[in-house]
CSV table of C-alpha atoms in Angstrom, one decimal:
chain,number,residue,atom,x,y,z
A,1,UNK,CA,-30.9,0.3,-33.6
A,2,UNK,CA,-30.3,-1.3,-30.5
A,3,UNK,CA,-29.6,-4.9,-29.2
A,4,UNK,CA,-29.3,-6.6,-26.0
A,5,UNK,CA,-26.5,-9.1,-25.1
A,6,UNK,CA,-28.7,-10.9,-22.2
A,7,UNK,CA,-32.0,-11.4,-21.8
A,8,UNK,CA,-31.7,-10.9,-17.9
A,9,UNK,CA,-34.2,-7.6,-17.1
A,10,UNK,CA,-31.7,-5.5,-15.0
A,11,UNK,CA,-28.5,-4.6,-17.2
A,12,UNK,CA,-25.8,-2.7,-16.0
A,13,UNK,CA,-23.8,-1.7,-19.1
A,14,UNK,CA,-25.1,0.2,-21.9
A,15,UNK,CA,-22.8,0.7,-24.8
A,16,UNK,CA,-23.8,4.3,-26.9
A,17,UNK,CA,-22.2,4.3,-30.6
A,18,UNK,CA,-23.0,7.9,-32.4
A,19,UNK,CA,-22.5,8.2,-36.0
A,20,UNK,CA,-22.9,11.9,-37.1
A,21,UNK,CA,-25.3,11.2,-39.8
A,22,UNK,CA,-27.2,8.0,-40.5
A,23,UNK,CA,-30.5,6.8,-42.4
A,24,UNK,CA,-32.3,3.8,-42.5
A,25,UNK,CA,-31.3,3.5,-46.6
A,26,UNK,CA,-27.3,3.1,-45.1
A,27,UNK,CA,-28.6,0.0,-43.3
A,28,UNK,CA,-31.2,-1.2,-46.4
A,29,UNK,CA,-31.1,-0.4,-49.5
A,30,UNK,CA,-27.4,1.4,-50.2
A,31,UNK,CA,-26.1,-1.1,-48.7
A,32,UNK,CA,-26.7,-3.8,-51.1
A,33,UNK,CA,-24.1,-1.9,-53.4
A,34,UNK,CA,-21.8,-3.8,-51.3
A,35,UNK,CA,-21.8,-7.4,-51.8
A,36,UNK,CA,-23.1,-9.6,-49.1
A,37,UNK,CA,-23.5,-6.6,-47.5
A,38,UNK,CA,-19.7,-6.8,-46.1
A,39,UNK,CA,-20.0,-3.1,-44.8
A,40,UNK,CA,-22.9,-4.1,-42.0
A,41,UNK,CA,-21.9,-7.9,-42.1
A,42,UNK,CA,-20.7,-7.4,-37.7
A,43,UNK,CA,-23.8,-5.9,-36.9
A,44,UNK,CA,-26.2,-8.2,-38.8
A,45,UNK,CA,-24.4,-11.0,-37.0
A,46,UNK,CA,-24.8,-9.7,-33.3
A,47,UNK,CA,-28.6,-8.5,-34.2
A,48,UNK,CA,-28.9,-12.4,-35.0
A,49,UNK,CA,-27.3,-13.4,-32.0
A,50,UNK,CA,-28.8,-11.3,-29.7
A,51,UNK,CA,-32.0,-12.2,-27.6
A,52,UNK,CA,-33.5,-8.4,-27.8
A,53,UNK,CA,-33.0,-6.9,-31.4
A,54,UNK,CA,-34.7,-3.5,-32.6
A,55,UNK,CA,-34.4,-1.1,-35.4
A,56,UNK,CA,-36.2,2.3,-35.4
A,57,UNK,CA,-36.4,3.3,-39.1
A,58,UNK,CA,-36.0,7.0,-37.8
A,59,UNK,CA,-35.5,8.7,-34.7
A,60,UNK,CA,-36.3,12.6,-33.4
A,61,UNK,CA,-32.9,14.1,-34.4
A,62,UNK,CA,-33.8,16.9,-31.4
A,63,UNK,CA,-34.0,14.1,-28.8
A,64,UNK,CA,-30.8,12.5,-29.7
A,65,UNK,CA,-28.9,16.3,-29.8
A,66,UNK,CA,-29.8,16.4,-26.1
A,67,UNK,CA,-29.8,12.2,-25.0
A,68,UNK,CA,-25.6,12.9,-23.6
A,69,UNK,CA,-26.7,15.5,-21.8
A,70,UNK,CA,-29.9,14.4,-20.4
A,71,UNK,CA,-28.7,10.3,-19.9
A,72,UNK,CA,-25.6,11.5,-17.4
A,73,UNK,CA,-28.5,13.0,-15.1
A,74,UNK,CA,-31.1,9.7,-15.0
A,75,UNK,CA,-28.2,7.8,-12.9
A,76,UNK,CA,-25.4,7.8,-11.2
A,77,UNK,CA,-23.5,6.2,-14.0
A,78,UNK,CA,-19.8,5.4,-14.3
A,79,UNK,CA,-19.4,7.3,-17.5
A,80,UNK,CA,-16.8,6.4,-20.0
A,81,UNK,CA,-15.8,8.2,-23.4
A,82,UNK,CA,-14.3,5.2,-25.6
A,83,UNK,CA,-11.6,7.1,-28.1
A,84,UNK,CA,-8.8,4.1,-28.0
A,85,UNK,CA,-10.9,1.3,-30.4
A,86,UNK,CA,-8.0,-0.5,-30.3
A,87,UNK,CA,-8.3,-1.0,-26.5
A,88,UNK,CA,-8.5,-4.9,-25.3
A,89,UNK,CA,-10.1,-4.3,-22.1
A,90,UNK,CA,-12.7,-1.6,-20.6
A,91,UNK,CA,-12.6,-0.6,-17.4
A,92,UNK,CA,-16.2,-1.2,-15.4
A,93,UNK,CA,-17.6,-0.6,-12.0
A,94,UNK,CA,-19.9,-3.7,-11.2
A,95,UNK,CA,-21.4,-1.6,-8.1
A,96,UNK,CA,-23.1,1.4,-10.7
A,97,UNK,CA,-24.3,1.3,-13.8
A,98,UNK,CA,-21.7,1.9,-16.6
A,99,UNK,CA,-22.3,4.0,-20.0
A,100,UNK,CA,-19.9,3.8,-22.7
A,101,UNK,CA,-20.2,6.7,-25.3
A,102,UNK,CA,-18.6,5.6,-28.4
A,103,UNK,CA,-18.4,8.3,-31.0
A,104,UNK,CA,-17.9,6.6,-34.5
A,105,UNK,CA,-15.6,8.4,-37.1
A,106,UNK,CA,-18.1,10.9,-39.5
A,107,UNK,CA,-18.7,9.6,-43.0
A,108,UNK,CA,-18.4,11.6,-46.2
A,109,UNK,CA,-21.0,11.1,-48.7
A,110,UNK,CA,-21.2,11.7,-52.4
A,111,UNK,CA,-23.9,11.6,-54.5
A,112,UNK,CA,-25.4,8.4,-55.4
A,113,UNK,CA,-22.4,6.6,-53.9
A,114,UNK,CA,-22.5,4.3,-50.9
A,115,UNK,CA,-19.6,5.1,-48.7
A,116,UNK,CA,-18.3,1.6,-48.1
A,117,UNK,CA,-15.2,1.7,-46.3
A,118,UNK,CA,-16.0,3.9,-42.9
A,119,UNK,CA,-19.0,2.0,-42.6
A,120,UNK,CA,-17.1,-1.3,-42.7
A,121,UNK,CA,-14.7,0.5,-40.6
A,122,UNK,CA,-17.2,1.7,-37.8
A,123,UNK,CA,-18.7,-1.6,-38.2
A,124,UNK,CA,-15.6,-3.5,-37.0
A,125,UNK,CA,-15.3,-1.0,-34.0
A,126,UNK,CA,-18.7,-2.1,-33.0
A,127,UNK,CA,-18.1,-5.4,-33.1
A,128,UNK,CA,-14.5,-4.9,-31.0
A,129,UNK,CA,-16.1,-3.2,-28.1
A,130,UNK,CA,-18.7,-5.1,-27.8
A,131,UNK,CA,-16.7,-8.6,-28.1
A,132,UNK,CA,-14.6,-7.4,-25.3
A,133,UNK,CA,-17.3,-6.9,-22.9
A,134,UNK,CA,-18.9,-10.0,-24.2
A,135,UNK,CA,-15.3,-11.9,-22.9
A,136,UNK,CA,-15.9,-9.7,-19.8
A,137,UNK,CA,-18.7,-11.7,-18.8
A,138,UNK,CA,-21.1,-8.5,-18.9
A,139,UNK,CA,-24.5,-8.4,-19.7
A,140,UNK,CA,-25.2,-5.1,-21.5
A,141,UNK,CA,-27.5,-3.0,-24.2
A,142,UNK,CA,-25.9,-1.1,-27.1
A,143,UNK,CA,-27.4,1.3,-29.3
A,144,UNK,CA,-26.3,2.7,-32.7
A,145,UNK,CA,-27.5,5.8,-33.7
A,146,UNK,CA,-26.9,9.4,-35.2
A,147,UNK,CA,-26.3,12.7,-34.3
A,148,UNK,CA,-28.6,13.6,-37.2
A,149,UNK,CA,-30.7,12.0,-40.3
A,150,UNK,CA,-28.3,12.0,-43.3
A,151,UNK,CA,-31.8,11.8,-45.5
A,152,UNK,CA,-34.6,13.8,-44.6
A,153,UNK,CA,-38.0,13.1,-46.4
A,154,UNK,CA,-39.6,15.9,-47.8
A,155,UNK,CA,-43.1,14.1,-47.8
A,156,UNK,CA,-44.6,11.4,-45.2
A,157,UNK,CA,-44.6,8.2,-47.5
A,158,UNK,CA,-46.6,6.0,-45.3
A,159,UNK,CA,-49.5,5.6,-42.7
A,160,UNK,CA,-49.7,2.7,-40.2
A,161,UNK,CA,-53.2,2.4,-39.7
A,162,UNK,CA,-53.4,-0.1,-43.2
A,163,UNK,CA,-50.8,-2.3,-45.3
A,164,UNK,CA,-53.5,-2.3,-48.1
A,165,UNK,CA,-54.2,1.6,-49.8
A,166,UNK,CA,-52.1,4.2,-51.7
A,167,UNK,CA,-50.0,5.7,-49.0
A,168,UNK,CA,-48.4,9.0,-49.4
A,169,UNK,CA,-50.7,11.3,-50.8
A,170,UNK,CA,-51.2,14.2,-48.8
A,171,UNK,CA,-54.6,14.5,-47.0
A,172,UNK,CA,-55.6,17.9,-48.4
A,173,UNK,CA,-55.1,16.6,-52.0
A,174,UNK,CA,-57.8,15.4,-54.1
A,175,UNK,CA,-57.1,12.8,-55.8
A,176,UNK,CA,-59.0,12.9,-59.0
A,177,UNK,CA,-59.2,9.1,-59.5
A,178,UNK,CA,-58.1,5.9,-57.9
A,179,UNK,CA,-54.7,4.4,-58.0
A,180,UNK,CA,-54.1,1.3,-60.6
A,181,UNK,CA,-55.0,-1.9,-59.0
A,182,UNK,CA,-53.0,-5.4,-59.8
A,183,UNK,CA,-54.2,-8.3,-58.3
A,184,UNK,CA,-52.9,-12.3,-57.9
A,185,UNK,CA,-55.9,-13.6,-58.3
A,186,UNK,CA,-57.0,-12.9,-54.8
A,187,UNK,CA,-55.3,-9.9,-53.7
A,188,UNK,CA,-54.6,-6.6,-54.7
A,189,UNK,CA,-50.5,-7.3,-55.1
A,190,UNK,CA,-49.6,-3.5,-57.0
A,191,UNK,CA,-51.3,-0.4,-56.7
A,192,UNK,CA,-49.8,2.5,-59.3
A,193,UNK,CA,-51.3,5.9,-59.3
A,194,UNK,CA,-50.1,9.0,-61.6
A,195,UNK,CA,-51.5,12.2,-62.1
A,196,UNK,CA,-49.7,12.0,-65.3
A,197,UNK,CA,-47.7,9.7,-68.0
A,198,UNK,CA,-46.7,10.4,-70.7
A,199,UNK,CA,-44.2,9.1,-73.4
A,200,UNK,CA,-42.9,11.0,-76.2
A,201,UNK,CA,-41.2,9.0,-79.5
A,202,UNK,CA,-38.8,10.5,-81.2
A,203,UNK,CA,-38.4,13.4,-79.4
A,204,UNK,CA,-41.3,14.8,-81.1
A,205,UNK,CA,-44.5,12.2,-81.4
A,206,UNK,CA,-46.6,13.1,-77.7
A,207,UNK,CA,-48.2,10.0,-76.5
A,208,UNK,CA,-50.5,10.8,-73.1
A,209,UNK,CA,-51.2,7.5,-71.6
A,210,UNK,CA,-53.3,9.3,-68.5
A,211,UNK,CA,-56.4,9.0,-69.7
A,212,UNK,CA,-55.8,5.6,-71.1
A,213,UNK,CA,-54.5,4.6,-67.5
A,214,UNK,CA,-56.3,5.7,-65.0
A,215,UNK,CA,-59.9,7.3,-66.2
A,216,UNK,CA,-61.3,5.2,-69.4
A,217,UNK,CA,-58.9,2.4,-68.3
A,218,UNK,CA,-58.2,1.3,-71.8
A,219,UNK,CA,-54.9,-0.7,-70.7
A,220,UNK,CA,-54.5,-4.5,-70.7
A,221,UNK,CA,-52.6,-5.4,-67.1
A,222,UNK,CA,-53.2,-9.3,-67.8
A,223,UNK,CA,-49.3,-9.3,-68.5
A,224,UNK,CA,-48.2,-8.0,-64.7
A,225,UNK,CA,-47.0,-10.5,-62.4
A,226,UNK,CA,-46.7,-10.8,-58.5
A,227,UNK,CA,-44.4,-13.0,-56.6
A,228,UNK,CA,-42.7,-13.1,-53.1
A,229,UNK,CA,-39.9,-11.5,-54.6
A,230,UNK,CA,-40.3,-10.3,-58.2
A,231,UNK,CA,-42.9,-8.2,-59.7
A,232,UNK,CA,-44.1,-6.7,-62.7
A,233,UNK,CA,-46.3,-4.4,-63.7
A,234,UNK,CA,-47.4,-4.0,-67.3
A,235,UNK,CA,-49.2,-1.6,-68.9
A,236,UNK,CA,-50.5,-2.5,-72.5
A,237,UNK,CA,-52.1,-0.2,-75.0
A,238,UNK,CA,-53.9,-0.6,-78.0
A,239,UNK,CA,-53.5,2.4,-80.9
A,240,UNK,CA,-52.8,4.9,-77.9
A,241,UNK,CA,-51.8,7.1,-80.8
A,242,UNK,CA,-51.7,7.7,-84.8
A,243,UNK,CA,-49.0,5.5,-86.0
A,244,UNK,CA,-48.4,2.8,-83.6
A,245,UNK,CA,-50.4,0.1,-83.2
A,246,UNK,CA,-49.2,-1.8,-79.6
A,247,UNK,CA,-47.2,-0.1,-76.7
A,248,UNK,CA,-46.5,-1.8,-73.4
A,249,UNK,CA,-44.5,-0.2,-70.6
A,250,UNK,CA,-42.8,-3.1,-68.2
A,251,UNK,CA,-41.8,-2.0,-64.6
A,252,UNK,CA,-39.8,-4.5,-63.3
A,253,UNK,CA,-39.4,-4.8,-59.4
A,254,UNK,CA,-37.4,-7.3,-56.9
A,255,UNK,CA,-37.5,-7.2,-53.4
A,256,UNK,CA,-35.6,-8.5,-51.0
A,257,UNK,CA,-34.9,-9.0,-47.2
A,258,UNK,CA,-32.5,-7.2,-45.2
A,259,UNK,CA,-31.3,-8.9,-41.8
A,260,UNK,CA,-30.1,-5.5,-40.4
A,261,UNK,CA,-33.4,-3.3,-40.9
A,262,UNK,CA,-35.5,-6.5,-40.2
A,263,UNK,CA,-38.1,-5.8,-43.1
A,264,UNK,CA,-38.5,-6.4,-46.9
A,265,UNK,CA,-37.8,-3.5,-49.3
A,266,UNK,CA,-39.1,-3.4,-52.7
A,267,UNK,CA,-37.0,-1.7,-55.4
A,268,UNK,CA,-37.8,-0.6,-58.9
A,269,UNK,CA,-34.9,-2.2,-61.0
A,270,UNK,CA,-36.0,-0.9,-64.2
A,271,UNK,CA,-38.4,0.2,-66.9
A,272,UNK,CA,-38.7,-1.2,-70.7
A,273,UNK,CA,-40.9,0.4,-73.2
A,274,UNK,CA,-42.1,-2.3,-76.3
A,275,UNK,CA,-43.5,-0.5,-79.2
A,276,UNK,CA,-45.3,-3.1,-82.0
A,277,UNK,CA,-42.8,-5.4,-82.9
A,278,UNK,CA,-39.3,-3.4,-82.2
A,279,UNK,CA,-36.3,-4.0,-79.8
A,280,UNK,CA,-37.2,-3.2,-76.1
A,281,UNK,CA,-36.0,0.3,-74.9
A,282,UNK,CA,-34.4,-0.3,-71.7
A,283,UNK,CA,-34.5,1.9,-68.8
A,284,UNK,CA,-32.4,1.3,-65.4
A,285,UNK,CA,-34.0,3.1,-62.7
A,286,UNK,CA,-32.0,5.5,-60.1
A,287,UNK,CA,-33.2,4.4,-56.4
A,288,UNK,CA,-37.0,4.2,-56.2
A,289,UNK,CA,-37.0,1.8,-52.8
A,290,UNK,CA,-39.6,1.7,-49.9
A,291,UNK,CA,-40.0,-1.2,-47.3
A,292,UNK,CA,-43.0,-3.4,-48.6
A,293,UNK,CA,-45.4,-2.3,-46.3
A,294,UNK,CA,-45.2,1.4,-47.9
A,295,UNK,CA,-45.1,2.9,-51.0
A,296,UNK,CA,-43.0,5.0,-53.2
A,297,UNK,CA,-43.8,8.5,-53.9
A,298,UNK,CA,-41.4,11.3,-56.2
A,299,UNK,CA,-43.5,14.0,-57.8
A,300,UNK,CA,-41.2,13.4,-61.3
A,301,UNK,CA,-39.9,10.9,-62.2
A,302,UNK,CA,-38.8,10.3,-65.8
A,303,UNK,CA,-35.5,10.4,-68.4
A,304,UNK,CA,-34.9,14.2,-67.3
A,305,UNK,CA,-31.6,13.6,-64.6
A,306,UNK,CA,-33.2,16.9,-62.9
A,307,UNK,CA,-36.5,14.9,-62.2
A,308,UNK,CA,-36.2,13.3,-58.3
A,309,UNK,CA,-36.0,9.7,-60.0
A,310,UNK,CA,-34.2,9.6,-63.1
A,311,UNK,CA,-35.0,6.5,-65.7
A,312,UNK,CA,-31.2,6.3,-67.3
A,313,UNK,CA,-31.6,4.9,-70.6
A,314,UNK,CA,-29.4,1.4,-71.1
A,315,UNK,CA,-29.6,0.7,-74.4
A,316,UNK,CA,-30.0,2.7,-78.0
A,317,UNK,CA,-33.2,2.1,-78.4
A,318,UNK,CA,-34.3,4.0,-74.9
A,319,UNK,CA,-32.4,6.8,-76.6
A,320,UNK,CA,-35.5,7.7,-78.6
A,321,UNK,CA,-37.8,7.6,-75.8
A,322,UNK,CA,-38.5,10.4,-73.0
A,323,UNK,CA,-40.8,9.5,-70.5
A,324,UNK,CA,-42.5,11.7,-67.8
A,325,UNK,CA,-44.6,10.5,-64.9
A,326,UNK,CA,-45.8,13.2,-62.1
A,327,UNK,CA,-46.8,12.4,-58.8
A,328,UNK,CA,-45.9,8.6,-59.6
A,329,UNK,CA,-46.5,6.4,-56.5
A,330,UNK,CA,-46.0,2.6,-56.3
A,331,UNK,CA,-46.5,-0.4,-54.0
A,332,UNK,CA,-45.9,-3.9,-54.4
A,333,UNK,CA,-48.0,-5.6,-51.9
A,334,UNK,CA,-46.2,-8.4,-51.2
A,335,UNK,CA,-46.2,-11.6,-49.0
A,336,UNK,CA,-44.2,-9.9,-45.8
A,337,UNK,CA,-42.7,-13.0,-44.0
A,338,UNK,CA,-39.5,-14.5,-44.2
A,339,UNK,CA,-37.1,-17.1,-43.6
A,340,UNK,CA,-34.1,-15.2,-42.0
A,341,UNK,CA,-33.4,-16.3,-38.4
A,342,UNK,CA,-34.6,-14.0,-35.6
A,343,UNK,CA,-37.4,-12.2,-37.9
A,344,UNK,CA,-40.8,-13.1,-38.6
């Protein structure tokens, strides 16, 4: 991401901050496990504050292995490598351009865990430097990027060219149906495709809800709901199999703004299975996330913890449920605007 402290068209100072690894999800969607987002808190301010924001969701992590070799040769810059964070003055040249190469300390990840406290404490560094040549007086541009992704995507989840179809599926696919459509009222609001789902009760009772879904279309959706920031998707079924008489499947979804990508992100919060008239089997669901504009794709998803998205039973009731979904792909198709200052 980078941000401009002027809106004057020649700038002088560039400040370069290089994490080793970095993803969009650090800046979105992991972040949230922090509250208020306290870890990002200096950098969401300055992005406010400044009169030039952006934020690339990814870069080419070949360019950025070469940009401090190849940036040192398109000027004749005054080049400084910052180590000292604690420093309350930088030393600049007002006759060249200056380039301040600020390497960030590396972050150690673990699985499923947001690493909170280097990112709250290479976000105070940020904010340091970049205060002081504030108090300088100097105009300057800062970017903050990585040496390398620290998630790489196995599939392209998204194209450009329309807000309003499927994305994700593979061009040399067939796809032997359409996706699930949901719509307000007016407008399509979810699309859902699988190229299977199925439930099975008991460990042992199969129930294959494919056909139902997707090619007879024997499910009621008149219970799924669309809103600026919560949606549901419900599939009801009538006798899908011997022995029970009404099954629904809920999948509940939030979404939410985030100041420091600049876009809305849906999320998949969690899954609840209501068979006739028993207790709700509650699933929480282990980050399915995608900016609005896109969709979600995992080729399993289910109760297995070796499927790409696990559904983690929450209560004793989900206990007697396993659920299996293949190719599942989701996308809420919500309203996009917002009321944060500085994005529209």
């Amino acid at each position: 991401m980078s941000w401009d402290a002027t809106a004057e068209l020649t700038l002088y100072f560039y400040l370069f901050f290089v994490v080793f690894q970095l993803s969009i999800d650090d800046l979105t969607y992991f972040s949230s496990d922090c509250r208020s987002e306290r870890s990002l808190s200096n950098i969401q301010e300055i992005l406010s504050a400044s009169a030039s924001a952006l934020v690339l969701p990814s870069v080419d992590s070949k360019a950025i292995s070469h940009v401090m070799d190849h940036l040192p040769k398109i000027a004749d810059w005054k080049l400084t490598h910052v180590e000292d964070f604690n420093v309350s003055h930088l030393e600049v040249d007002t006759r060249k351009p200056n380039l301040f190469i600020v390497t960030l300390q590396s972050v150690k990840r673990q699985s499923g865990k947001f690493p909170t406290q280097p990112f709250i404490e290479n976000d105070r560094v940020i904010r340091r430097l970049t205060t002081i040549l504030q108090n300088q007086g100097a105009p300057f541009s800062a970017i903050y990027t990585a040496v390398r992704s620290s998630r790489i995507l196995r599939r392209p989840s998204a194209k450009v060219q329309s807000r309003r179809q499927l994305l994700g599926v593979e061009a040399e696919q067939k796809v032997p149906y359409p996706p699930l459509s949901v719509t307000d009222g007016i407008t399509t609001c979810i699309l859902f495709f699988a190229s299977r789902l199925s439930l099975v009760m008991n460990h042992s009772l199969w129930v294959e809800l494919t056909n139902l879904t997707f090619i007879s279309q024997k499910v009621n959706l008149n219970a799924s709901m669309c809103s600026t920031n919560q949606t549901m998707l419900s599939l009801k079924y009538t006798e899908p199999t011997k022995g029970v008489n009404s099954l629904e499947i809920q999948f509940k979804m939030t979404s939410k703004f985030y100041t420091s990508s600049g876009r809305k992100w849906f999320t998949l919060d969690s899954v609840e299975i209501l068979q006739d008239n028993r207790e709700a089997a509650q699933f929480k669901a282990s980050i399915i996330s995608a900016p609005v504009e896109y969709s979600f794709h995992c080729q399993l998803v289910g109760t297995s913890p070796r499927y790409g998205a696990w559904l983690i039973p929450s209560n004793n009731e989900a206990r007697s449920w396993d659920i299996v979904i293949s190719e599942f792909q989701v996308s809420t198709l919500v309203h996009l605007s917002c009321n944060s200052s500085g994005y529209h």
